[in-house]
XYZ file of C-alpha atoms in Angstrom:
563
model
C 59.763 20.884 143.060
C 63.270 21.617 144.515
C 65.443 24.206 142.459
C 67.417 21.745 141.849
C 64.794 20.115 139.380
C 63.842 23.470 138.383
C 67.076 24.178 136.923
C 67.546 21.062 135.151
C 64.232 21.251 133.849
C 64.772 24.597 132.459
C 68.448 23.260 130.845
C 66.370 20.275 129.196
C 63.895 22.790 127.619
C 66.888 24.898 126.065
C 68.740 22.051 124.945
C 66.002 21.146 122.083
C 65.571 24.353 120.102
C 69.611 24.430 120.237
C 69.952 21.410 118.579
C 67.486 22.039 115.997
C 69.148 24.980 115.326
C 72.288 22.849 114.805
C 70.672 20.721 112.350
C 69.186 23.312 110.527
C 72.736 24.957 109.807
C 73.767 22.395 108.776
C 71.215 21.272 106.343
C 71.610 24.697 104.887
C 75.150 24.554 104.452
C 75.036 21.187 102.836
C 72.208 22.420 100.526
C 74.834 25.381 99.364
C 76.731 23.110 98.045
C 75.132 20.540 96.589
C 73.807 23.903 94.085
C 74.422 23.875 90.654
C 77.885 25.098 89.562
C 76.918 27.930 86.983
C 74.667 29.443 90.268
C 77.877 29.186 92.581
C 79.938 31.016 90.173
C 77.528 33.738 89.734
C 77.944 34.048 93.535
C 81.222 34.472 93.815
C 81.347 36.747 90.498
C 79.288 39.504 92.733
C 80.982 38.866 95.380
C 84.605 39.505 93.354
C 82.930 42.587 91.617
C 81.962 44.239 94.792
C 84.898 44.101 95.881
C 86.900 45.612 92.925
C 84.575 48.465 93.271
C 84.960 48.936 96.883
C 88.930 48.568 96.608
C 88.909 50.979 93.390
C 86.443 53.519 95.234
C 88.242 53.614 98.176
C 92.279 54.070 96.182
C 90.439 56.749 93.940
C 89.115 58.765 97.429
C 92.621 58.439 98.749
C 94.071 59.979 95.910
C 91.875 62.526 96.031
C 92.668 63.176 99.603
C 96.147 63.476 98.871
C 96.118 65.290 95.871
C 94.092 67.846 98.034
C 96.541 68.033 100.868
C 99.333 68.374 98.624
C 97.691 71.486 97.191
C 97.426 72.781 100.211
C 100.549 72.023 101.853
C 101.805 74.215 99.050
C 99.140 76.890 99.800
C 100.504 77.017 103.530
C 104.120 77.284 102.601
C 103.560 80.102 100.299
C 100.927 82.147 101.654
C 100.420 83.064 105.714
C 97.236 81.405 106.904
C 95.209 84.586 107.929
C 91.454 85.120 107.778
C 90.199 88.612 107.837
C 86.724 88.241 110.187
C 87.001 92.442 110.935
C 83.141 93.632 110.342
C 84.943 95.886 107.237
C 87.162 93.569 106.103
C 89.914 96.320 107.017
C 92.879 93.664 106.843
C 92.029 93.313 103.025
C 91.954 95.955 100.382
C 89.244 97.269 98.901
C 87.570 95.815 95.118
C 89.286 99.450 93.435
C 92.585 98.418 94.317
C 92.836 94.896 93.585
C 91.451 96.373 90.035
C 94.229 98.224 90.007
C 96.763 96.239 91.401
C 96.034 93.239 88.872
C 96.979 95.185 86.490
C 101.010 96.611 87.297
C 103.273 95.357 84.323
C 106.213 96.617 85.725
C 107.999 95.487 89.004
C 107.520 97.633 92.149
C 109.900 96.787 95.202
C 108.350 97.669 98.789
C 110.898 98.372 101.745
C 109.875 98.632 105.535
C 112.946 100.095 107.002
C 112.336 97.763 110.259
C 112.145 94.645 111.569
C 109.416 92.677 110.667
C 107.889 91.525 114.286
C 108.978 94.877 115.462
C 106.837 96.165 112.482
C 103.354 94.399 112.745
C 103.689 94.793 116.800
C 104.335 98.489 116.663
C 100.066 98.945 116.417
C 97.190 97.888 114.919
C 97.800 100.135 112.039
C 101.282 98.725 110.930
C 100.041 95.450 111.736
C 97.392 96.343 108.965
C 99.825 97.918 106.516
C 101.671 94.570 107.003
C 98.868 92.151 106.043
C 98.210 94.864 103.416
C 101.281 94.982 101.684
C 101.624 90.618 101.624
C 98.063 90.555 100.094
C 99.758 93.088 97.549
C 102.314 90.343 96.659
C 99.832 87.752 96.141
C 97.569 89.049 93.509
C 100.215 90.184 91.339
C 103.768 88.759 91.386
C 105.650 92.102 90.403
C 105.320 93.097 93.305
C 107.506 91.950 96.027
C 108.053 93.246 99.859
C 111.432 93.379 102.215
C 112.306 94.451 105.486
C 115.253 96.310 106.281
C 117.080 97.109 109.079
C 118.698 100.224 109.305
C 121.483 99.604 111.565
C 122.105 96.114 110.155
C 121.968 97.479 106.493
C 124.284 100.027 106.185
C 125.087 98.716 102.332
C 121.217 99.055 101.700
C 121.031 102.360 102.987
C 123.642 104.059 101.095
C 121.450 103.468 98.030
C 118.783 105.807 99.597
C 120.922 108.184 101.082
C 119.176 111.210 98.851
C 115.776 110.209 100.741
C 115.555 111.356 104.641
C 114.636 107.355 105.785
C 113.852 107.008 109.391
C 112.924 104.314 111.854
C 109.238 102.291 110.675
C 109.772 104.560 107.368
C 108.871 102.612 103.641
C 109.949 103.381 100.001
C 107.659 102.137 97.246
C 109.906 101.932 94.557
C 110.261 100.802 90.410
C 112.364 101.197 88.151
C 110.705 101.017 84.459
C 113.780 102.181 82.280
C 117.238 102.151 82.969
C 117.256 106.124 82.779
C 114.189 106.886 85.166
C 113.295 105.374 88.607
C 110.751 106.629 90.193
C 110.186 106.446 94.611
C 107.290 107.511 97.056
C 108.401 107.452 100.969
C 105.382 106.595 103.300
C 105.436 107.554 106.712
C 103.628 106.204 109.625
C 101.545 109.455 109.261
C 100.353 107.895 106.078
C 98.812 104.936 107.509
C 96.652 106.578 109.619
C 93.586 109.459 109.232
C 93.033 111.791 111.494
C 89.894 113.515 113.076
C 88.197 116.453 111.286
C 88.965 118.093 114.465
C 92.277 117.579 114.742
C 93.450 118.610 111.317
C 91.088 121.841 111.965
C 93.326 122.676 115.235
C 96.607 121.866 112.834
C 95.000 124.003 110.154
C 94.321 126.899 112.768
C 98.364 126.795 113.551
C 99.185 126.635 109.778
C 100.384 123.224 110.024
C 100.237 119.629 109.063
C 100.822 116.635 110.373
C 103.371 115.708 107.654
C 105.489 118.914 108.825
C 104.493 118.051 112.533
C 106.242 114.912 111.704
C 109.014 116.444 110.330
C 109.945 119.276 113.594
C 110.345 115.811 115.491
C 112.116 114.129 113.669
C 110.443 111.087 112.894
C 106.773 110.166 112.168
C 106.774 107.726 115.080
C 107.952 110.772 117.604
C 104.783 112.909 116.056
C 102.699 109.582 116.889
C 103.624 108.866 120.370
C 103.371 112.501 121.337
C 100.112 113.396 119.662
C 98.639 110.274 121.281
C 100.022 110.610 124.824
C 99.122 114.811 124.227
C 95.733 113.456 122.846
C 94.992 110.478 123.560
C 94.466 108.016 120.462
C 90.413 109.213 119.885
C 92.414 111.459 117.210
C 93.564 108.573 114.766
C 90.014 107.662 113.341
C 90.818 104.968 110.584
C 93.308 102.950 108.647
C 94.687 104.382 105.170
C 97.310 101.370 104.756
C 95.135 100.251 101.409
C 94.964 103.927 100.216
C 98.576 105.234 101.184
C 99.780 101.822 99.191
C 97.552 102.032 95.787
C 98.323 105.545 95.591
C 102.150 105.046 95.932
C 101.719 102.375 93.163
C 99.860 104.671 90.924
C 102.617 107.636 91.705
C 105.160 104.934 90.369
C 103.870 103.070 87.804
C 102.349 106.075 85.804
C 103.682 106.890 82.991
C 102.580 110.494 82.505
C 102.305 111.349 86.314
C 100.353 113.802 86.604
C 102.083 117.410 88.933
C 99.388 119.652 91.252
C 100.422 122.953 92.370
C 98.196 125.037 94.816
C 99.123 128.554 94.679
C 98.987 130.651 97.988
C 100.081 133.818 99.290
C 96.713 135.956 98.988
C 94.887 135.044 101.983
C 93.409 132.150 100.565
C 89.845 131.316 102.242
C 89.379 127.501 101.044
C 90.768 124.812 103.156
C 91.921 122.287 100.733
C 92.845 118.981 102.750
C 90.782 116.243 101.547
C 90.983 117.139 97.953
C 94.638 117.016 98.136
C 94.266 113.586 99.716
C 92.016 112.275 97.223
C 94.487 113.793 94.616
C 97.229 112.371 96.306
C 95.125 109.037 96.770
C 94.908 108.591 93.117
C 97.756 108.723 91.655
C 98.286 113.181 91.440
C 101.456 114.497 93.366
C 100.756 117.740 94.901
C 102.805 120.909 96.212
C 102.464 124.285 97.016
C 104.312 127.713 96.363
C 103.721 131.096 97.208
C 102.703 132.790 94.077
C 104.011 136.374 95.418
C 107.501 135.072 95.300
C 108.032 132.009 93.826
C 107.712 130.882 90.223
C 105.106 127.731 88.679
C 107.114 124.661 88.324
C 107.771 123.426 85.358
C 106.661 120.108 86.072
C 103.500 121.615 87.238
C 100.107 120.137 85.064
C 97.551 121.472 86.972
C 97.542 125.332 88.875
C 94.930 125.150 92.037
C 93.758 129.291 92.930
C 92.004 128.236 96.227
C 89.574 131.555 96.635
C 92.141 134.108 97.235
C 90.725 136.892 99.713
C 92.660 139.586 98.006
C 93.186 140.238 94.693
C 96.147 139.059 92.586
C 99.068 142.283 91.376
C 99.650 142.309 87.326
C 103.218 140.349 88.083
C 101.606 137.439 89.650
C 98.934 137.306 86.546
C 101.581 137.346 84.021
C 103.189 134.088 85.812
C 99.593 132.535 85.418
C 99.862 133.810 81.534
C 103.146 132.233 80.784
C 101.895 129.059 82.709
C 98.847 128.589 80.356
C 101.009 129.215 77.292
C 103.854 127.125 78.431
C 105.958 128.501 75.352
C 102.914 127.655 72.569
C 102.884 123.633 73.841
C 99.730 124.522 76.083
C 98.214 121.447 77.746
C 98.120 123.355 81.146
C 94.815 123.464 83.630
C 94.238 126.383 85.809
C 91.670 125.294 88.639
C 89.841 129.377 89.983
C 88.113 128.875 92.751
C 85.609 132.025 94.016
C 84.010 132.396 97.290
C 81.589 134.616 98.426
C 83.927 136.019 101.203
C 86.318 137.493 98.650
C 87.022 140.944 98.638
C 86.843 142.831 95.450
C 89.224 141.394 92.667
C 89.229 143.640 89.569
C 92.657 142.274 88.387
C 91.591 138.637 88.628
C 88.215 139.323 86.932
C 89.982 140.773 84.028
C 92.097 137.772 83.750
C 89.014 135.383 83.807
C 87.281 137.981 81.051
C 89.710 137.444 78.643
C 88.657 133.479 78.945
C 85.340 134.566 78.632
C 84.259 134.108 81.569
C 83.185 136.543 84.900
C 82.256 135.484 88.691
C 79.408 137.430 89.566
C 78.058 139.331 92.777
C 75.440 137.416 94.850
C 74.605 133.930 95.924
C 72.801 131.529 93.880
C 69.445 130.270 95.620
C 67.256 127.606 94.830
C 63.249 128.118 94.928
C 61.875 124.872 95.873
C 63.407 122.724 98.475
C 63.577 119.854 96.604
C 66.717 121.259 95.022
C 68.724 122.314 97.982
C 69.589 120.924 101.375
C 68.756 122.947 104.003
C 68.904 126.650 102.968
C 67.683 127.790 99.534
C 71.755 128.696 99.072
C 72.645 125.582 100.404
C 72.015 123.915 96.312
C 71.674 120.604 95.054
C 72.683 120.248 91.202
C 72.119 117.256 88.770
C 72.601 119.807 85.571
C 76.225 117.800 84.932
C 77.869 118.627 81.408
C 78.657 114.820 79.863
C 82.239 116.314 78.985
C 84.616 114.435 81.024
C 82.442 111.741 82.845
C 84.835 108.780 82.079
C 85.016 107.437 85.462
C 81.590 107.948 87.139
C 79.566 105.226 88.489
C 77.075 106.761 89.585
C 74.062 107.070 87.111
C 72.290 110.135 88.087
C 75.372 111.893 90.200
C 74.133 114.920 91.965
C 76.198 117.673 93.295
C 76.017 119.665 96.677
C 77.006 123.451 96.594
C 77.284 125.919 99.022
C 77.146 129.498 98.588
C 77.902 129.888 95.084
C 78.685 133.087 93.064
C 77.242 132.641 89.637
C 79.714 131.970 86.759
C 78.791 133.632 84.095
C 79.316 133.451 80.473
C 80.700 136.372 78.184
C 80.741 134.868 75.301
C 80.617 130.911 73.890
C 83.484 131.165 71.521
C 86.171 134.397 70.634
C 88.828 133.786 68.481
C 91.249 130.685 69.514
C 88.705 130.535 73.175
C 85.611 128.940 73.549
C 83.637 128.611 77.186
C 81.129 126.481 78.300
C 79.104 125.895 81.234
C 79.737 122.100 83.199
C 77.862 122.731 86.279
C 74.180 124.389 86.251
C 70.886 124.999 88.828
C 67.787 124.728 87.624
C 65.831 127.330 85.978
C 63.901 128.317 88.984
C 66.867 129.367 90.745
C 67.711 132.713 91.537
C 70.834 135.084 93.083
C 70.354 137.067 95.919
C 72.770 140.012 97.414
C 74.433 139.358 100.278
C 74.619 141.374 103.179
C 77.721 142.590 105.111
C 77.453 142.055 109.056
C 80.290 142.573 110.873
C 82.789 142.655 108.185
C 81.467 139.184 107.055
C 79.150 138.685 104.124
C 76.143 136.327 104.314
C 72.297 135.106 103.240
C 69.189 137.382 103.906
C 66.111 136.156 102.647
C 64.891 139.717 102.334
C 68.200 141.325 100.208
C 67.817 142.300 96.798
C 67.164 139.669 93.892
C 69.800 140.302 91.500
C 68.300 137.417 88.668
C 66.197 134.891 88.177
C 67.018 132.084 85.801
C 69.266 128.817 85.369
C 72.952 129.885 86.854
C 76.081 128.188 86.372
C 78.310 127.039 88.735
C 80.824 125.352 86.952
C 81.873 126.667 83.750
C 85.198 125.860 81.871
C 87.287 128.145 78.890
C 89.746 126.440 76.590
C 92.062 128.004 74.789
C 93.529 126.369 71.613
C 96.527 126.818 69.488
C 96.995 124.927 66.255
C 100.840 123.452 64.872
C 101.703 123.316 61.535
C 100.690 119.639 60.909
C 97.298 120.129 62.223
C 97.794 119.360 65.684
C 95.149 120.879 68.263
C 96.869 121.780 71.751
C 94.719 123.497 74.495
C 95.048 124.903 77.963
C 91.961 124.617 80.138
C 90.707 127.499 82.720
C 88.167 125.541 85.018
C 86.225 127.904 87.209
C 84.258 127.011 90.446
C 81.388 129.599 91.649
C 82.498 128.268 95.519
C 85.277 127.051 97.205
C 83.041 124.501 98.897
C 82.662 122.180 96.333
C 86.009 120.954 96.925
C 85.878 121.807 100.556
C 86.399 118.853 103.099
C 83.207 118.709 104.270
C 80.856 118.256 100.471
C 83.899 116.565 99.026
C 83.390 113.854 101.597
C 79.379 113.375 101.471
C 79.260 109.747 100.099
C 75.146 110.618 99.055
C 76.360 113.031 96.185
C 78.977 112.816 93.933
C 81.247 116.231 93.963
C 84.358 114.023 94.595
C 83.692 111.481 91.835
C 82.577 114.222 89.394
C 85.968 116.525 90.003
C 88.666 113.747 89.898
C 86.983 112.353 86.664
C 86.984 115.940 85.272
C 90.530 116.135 86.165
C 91.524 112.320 84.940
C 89.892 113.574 81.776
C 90.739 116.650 81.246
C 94.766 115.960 82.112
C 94.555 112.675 80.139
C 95.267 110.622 82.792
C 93.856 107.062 83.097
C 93.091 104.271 85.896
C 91.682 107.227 88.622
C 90.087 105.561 91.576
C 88.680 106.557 94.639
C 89.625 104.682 97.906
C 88.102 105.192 101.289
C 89.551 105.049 104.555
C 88.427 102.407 106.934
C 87.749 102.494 110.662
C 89.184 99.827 112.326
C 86.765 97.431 114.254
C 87.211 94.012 115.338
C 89.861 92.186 115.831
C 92.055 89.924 113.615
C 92.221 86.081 114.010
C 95.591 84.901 113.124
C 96.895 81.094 113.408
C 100.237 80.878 115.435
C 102.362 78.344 113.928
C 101.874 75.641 116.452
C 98.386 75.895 114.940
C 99.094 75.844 111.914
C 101.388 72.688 111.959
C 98.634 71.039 113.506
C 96.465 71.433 110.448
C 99.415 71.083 108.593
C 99.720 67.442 109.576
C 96.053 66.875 110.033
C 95.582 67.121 106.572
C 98.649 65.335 105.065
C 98.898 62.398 107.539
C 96.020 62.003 110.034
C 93.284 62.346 107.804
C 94.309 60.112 104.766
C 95.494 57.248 107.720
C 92.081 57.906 109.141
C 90.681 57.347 105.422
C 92.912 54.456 104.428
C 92.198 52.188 107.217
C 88.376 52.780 107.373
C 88.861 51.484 103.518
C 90.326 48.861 104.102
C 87.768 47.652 106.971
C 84.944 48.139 104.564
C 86.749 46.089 102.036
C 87.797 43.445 104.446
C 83.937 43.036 105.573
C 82.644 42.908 102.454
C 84.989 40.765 100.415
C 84.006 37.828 103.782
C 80.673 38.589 103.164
């Protein structure tokens, strides 16, 4: 067989199952509709209803679509599109302050005296304070944010011409009564912490870095020349959320709340960190020179910080008149004692008269389970429940070095009553310390001067009663070492001295809303949408996506209504 005859052959096989096929379509199609006519309207019924649905499903997801990316369109034009992905979320602010923040009833006005790119580029810590300050704005609408520059703003600046306002400089401000307005100036030395070395080398030259700031003129002159001196290993973390909250609480308290440290008499402790944490939460703090200079007014709490030497009758009788404060009382005196003292006979007379005397010696713990790593190194969970308002912690637990005990004269005298707040355990003991050198220190083979519970903290009130039967009292707190509002215990996150002294102090002054906020280390970097990027998802979501959504409807609908 030629191919020829193959071909047709194969053509002539085809051609019969196609033609079957033909007739069968057509049998089937006339059999359609020679059905009944209640059957062919139940047909197209389903048919009609599916269609209904489809069309109704597919307007209804539309909607949706748009009534999403109209919400959001309004979420992009009000807020900045910024996600924090830093491994400690240090472009946010921390649980404490949105607390806090949430809760400002009166309007607080923040100025950057800058330009705003010139702002967030200056470094990663401004850019921080920047992000900061708008995530401020967002959770509570009294407070509102402006940048201001000074040589374009000479109108604005003649309203803060009795504040020293420099370059990159910012003034949290409010103004809750017509009569009283009250400011806090940041620096760019307040957005930034320092190393522990560092501030031990400014310590050593009797200086800080606020007044470093100020001998160059400007906090950003300090900066540049401490880093190019120093290199930038001595900026360790971020305090844009802390330096913020705390201006707000300055502000927006009512009854702000005045810290004086008194120096002058060789004082051993090395304050620092508790006057940040003061300053952190809400406290403003100063300092005199109690040889020469009088107690503010103004001043609620009086900080002794271990002097070396002892205190002359004049200076005692300014402490006197303090406490009294002309029969209204409510004053706090803060003693703090050190082992390194010399002998103070004037200042122990003082504290006797409160009921109340420092002893010689160290207090020692027996079993290691209650101290650290020497037996005068102490750990204390012996915690009065006066004036525990704003602990957390459950079982707090207290680290204390080198205590003198604080001992008791008498519980109550007259208008004065003392009582112990801090105590060891009753299987501590006091030891005598040993002079080496002209320093005194820990022999485990010097003389046992008591056995017994000891008290480290103990505090003497002194009361005074008005004619209507009001109670007024002044407060002497006294602290067996200065350690346990030194830098180094204050800042051990595994016990509690911090949160235990600044609720003592909230408590004791009457002052609410004290929190504690951390500075964070800055790791990580920040990812931030340009705004090319962000008009692309601008646009993706109003326009490409709904078109994308509307015609696929429509398709489906198409197809099934010709089904």
């Amino acid at each position: 067989m030629s191919k020829l005859e193959k071909i047709n052959d194969s053509q002539e096989n085809l051609s019969t199952p196609v033609e079957d096929l033909l007739k069968q379509a057509v049998s089937e199609e006339k059999s359609k509709k020679d059905l009944p006519k209640d059957k062919k309207k139940k047909n197209e019924h389903k048919k009609l209803k599916h269609g209904v649905m489809s069309t109704a499903f597919t307007v209804a997801f539309v909607a949706v679509i748009v009534l999403v990316n109209v919400v959001a369109t309004a979420l992009f034009d009000r807020y900045p599109i910024t996600l924090d992905l830093t491994e400690n979320n240090v472009f946010s602010i921390s649980e404490e302050a949105e607390e806090y923040v949430k809760k400002i009833d009166m309007d607080v006005l923040i100025t950057v005296f800058a330009k705003e790119e010139d702002f967030a580029k200056l470094n990663t810590y401004t850019r921080q304070a920047d992000e900061v300050m708008k995530t401020y704005c967002k959770y509570n609408n009294h407070i509102s944010y402006r940048y201001v520059d000074i040589d374009s703003n000479p109108d604005v600046m003649k309203n803060y011409s009795n504040d020293s306002i420099s370059q990159y400089d910012i003034i949290v401000e409010t103004n809750p009564t017509k009569d009283v307005q009250r400011t806090r100036k940041l620096t760019l030395m307040d957005l930034v912490s320092f190393s522990d070395d560092f501030n031990e080398m400014m310590a050593q030259y009797g200086m800080t870095a606020e007044q470093l700031a100020e001998q160059s003129g400007s906090a950003l002159n300090a900066l540049s020349s401490l880093t190019y001196y120093y290199g930038n290993s001595i900026i360790t973390a971020s305090n844009a959320d802390q330096a913020f909250t705390s201006a707000f609480m300055t502000v927006t308290d009512p009854n702000p709340v005045v810290v004086t440290l008194l120096t002058g008499r060789n004082e051993i402790a090395d304050l620092s960190y508790f006057q940040t944490l003061l300053t952190a939460n809400g406290y403003t703090v100063n300092s005199i020179n109690i040889a020469n200079e009088q107690i503010p007014e103004d001043t609620d709490i009086a900080v002794i910080p271990a002097p070396k030497t002892d205190y002359l009758s004049e200076e005692l009788k300014k402490l006197d008149d303090f406490l009294d404060n002309d029969g209204q009382m409510n004053k706090q005196l803060i003693y703090m004692a050190s082992v390194q003292q010399e002998e103070t006979p004037n200042i122990d007379e003082f504290l006797a008269d409160y009921g109340i005397e420092v002893g010689d010696g160290v207090i020692c713990e027996t079993y290691s389970s209650y101290y650290y790593s020497q037996p005068f190194q102490t750990v204390s969970s012996e915690l009065s429940d006066k004036f525990t308002q704003d602990m957390t912690t459950k079982d707090p637990q207290l680290l204390i070095y080198a205590s003198r005990p604080v001992n008791l004269l008498f519980e109550e005298k007259g208008r004065i009553a003392a009582e112990a707040y801090v105590k060891s355990t009753s299987d501590a003991f006091v030891r005598a310390l040993q002079t080496a050198n002209g320093q005194k220190g820990y022999d485990e083979k010097a003389e046992t001067l008591a056995k017994g519970q000891q008290n480290y903290v103990a505090v003497s009130s002194r009361v005074s009663f008005k004619d209507e039967g009001e109670s007024l009292y002044s407060n002497v707190i006294v602290l067996g070492s200065e350690q346990i509002l030194g830098n180094r215990y204050l800042q051990y996150s595994q016990y509690q001295n911090r949160e235990y002294m600044l609720s003592l102090l909230n408590g004791i002054t009457h002052k609410t809303d004290g929190i504690v906020i951390e500075p964070k280390v800055i790791e990580g970097n920040l990812f931030d949408l340009t705004d090319s990027q962000k008009n692309v998802l601008k646009w993706t979501f109003i326009l490409v996506i709904p078109v994308i959504v509307l015609v696929a409807g429509i398709v489906i609908w198409l197809r099934r209504k010709n089904r």
